[in-house]
Coordinates of C-alpha atoms in Angstrom, one line a residue:
M46 CA -128.4 92.2 69.9
R47 CA -124.8 92.7 68.6
M48 CA -123.9 93.9 65.3
T49 CA -121.4 91.9 63.2
A50 CA -118.5 93.6 61.4
A51 CA -120.4 93.4 58.1
E52 CA -123.5 95.0 59.5
R53 CA -121.4 97.8 61.0
D54 CA -120.0 98.3 57.6
S55 CA -123.3 98.6 56.1
V56 CA -124.2 101.4 58.4
T57 CA -120.7 103.0 57.4
A58 CA -121.5 102.6 53.8
A59 CA -125.0 104.1 54.2
V60 CA -123.4 107.2 55.9
T61 CA -120.9 107.7 53.0
A62 CA -123.6 107.5 50.5
A63 CA -126.0 109.7 52.4
E64 CA -123.2 112.5 52.6
A65 CA -122.5 112.3 48.9
G66 CA -125.3 114.8 48.2
T67 CA -125.1 117.0 51.1
D68 CA -122.7 119.3 53.1
G69 CA -124.1 117.9 56.2
E70 CA -122.2 115.3 58.3
I71 CA -123.9 112.3 59.9
V72 CA -122.5 110.7 62.9
T73 CA -123.8 107.2 64.0
V74 CA -123.5 105.7 67.5
V75 CA -125.0 102.5 68.8
A76 CA -124.8 101.7 72.4
R77 CA -125.7 98.6 74.4
S78 CA -127.5 100.6 77.0
S79 CA -127.6 104.4 78.0
D80 CA -127.6 103.7 81.8
A81 CA -127.1 101.0 84.4
Y82 CA -130.2 101.9 86.2
H83 CA -128.7 101.2 89.6
D84 CA -130.8 103.9 91.2
V85 CA -134.0 102.1 90.1
A86 CA -132.8 99.0 91.8
L87 CA -132.3 101.1 94.9
H88 CA -135.8 102.5 94.6
W89 CA -137.3 99.0 94.4
T90 CA -135.2 97.8 97.3
M91 CA -136.3 100.6 99.5
L92 CA -140.0 100.0 98.4
A93 CA -139.5 96.3 99.3
M94 CA -138.1 97.2 102.7
L95 CA -141.0 99.5 103.4
L96 CA -143.5 96.8 102.4
A97 CA -141.8 94.4 104.8
I98 CA -142.2 96.8 107.8
A99 CA -145.8 97.5 106.8
L100 CA -146.6 93.5 106.8
L101 CA -144.8 93.2 110.1
A102 CA -147.1 96.0 111.5
A103 CA -150.2 94.6 109.9
F104 CA -149.4 91.0 110.9
P105 CA -147.5 90.8 114.2
L106 CA -148.5 87.2 115.1
P107 CA -145.4 85.7 113.4
I108 CA -143.2 88.0 115.7
E109 CA -145.1 86.8 118.7
R110 CA -144.8 83.2 117.9
L111 CA -141.0 83.6 117.1
H112 CA -140.4 85.3 120.4
Q113 CA -142.5 82.8 122.3
W114 CA -140.6 80.0 120.7
L115 CA -137.2 81.6 121.7
D116 CA -138.4 82.6 125.2
P117 CA -141.6 80.6 126.2
W118 CA -141.8 82.3 129.7
A119 CA -142.0 85.8 128.4
P120 CA -145.3 87.3 129.1
A121 CA -145.3 89.8 126.2
V122 CA -143.0 90.6 123.4
P123 CA -140.7 93.4 124.5
I124 CA -140.1 96.5 122.2
N125 CA -136.5 95.7 121.8
A126 CA -137.3 92.2 120.6
V127 CA -139.7 93.6 117.9
L128 CA -137.1 96.2 116.8
T129 CA -134.4 93.3 116.6
I130 CA -136.7 91.1 114.6
A131 CA -137.7 94.0 112.2
L132 CA -134.0 94.9 111.8
F133 CA -133.2 91.2 110.9
V134 CA -136.0 91.0 108.4
L135 CA -135.1 94.3 106.8
V136 CA -131.4 93.1 106.4
I137 CA -132.6 89.8 104.7
V138 CA -135.0 91.7 102.4
F139 CA -132.0 94.1 101.4
L140 CA -129.8 91.2 100.8
I141 CA -132.3 89.4 98.6
C142 CA -133.1 92.6 96.5
R143 CA -129.3 93.2 96.2
V144 CA -129.0 89.8 94.4
V145 CA -132.2 89.9 92.5
F146 CA -131.6 93.4 91.1
A147 CA -128.0 92.5 90.0
W148 CA -129.8 91.0 87.1
R149 CA -129.5 93.6 84.4
P150 CA -132.6 92.6 82.4
L151 CA -134.8 92.7 85.5
R152 CA -133.5 96.3 86.2
L153 CA -134.5 97.3 82.6
A154 CA -137.9 95.7 83.0
L155 CA -138.8 97.5 86.1
T156 CA -137.5 100.9 84.9
P157 CA -140.6 103.1 83.7
R158 CA -140.6 103.9 80.1
A159 CA -140.4 107.7 80.9
T160 CA -137.1 107.2 82.9
K161 CA -135.5 105.2 80.0
A162 CA -136.6 107.9 77.5
R163 CA -134.9 110.5 79.5
R164 CA -131.6 108.7 80.1
V165 CA -131.4 107.9 76.3
R166 CA -132.0 111.5 75.6
A167 CA -129.3 112.6 78.0
R168 CA -126.7 110.1 76.9
A169 CA -127.5 111.1 73.2
L170 CA -127.0 114.7 73.9
A171 CA -123.7 114.1 76.1
I172 CA -122.3 112.1 72.9
F173 CA -123.6 114.8 70.6
R174 CA -121.7 117.5 72.3
A175 CA -118.6 115.6 72.4
A176 CA -118.7 114.1 68.9
A177 CA -120.7 116.3 66.5
E178 CA -121.8 119.7 67.9
K179 CA -120.0 122.6 66.3
R180 CA -117.4 120.3 64.8
T181 CA -118.1 121.3 61.3
I182 CA -117.6 124.5 59.5
G183 CA -121.3 125.2 58.8
A184 CA -122.6 123.6 62.1
T185 CA -124.2 121.0 59.9
G186 CA -123.6 117.7 62.1
V187 CA -126.2 115.2 62.7
L188 CA -126.3 112.6 65.4
L189 CA -128.3 109.2 65.0
Y190 CA -128.0 107.3 68.3
L191 CA -129.4 104.1 69.1
S192 CA -129.5 102.5 72.6
L193 CA -130.0 98.6 72.1
D194 CA -131.3 97.8 75.6
E195 CA -133.9 100.4 75.6
H196 CA -134.9 99.9 72.0
R197 CA -134.8 103.8 71.7
A198 CA -133.1 106.1 69.3
E199 CA -132.4 109.9 69.2
I200 CA -131.7 112.2 66.3
I201 CA -130.0 115.5 67.4
A202 CA -129.0 118.1 65.0
D203 CA -126.5 120.9 65.0
A204 CA -127.5 124.6 65.3
A205 CA -127.7 125.3 61.4
I206 CA -129.8 122.3 60.9
H207 CA -132.1 122.9 63.7
D208 CA -132.8 126.4 62.6
R209 CA -134.0 125.1 59.3
V210 CA -135.4 121.6 59.8
P211 CA -138.4 121.0 62.6
D212 CA -137.9 118.3 64.6
A213 CA -140.9 116.6 63.2
T214 CA -139.2 116.3 59.9
W215 CA -137.1 113.5 61.4
G216 CA -140.0 111.4 61.8
A217 CA -139.5 109.4 58.6
A218 CA -136.0 108.7 59.6
M219 CA -137.2 107.2 63.1
A220 CA -139.8 105.2 61.5
A221 CA -137.4 103.7 59.0
L222 CA -135.3 102.7 62.1
I223 CA -137.8 101.3 64.4
G224 CA -139.5 99.0 61.9
P225 CA -136.6 96.8 61.3
L226 CA -135.3 97.4 65.1
K227 CA -138.3 95.7 66.3
Q228 CA -137.5 92.6 64.2
G229 CA -133.9 92.5 65.6
R230 CA -132.2 94.1 62.4
A231 CA -130.7 97.1 64.0
A232 CA -128.0 97.6 61.3
E233 CA -130.6 97.6 58.5
G234 CA -132.8 100.1 60.5
M235 CA -129.9 102.4 61.0
A236 CA -128.9 102.4 57.5
A237 CA -132.5 103.2 56.4
A238 CA -132.6 106.0 58.8
V239 CA -129.3 107.5 57.6
A240 CA -130.7 107.4 54.2
Q241 CA -133.6 109.3 55.2
I242 CA -131.5 111.8 57.1
G243 CA -129.4 112.2 54.0
L244 CA -132.5 113.1 51.9
V245 CA -133.4 115.9 54.4
L246 CA -129.8 117.3 54.5
A247 CA -129.5 117.3 50.8
E248 CA -132.8 119.3 50.5
H249 CA -131.6 122.0 53.0
F250 CA -127.8 121.8 52.6
P251 CA -126.9 120.5 49.1
R252 CA -123.4 119.5 48.5
T253 CA -121.3 122.4 47.5
P254 CA -117.8 122.4 45.6
G255 CA -115.0 121.8 47.9
D256 CA -117.0 120.4 50.5
T257 CA -114.9 117.7 52.6
N258 CA -115.7 114.9 54.9
E259 CA -115.4 116.6 58.5
L260 CA -116.6 113.7 60.7
P261 CA -116.0 110.0 60.4
D262 CA -118.4 107.9 58.6
R263 CA -117.7 104.7 60.5
L264 CA -120.3 103.3 63.1
I265 CA -119.2 104.1 66.6
T266 CA -120.1 101.3 69.0
L267 CA -120.1 101.9 72.9

């Protein structure tokens, strides 16, 4: 899901319109993903390797048959042969998992929703601190962050806004975003969410004479 230049311009225009009635500043960021989730792939790989060992322990007959095929005169399978075969199996399992989990959509599909939520929130906070926090005179910056692969978004407000506006107030903006997003219209959803954020800011921080545009209106893509 990639935004065209026209779609990015529509979000920028929505920010400009929303800020026309408020001293607040809205920063919009859209990212393809908030994390690579390589650690999730590693966890699944370890689980697969443990499962392989458990299967070898529960069903030792294949090891015995293999050893008898390699050495028909052996009366029993020695421990070093068992360990060697087990090591070989683990290496094969690891290599297979390495190839399979290199496919990004699979890593995302196997990542728990709670983990995705935490990663998106952490990335949004990091971006907010770098791009919006305390970068306006009145500490009135708001970040709207959308992570496309996870289909998740975050709204983070600066100190002055956070003191006056409960987090639940942003529910209308999130609802305006999620509806179109589910239908593949991310830009439309972001523009609608920006409009809702603008209404909240205009209510609590109406535009005053001499207000200037302190943060860029353009949509930032990562």
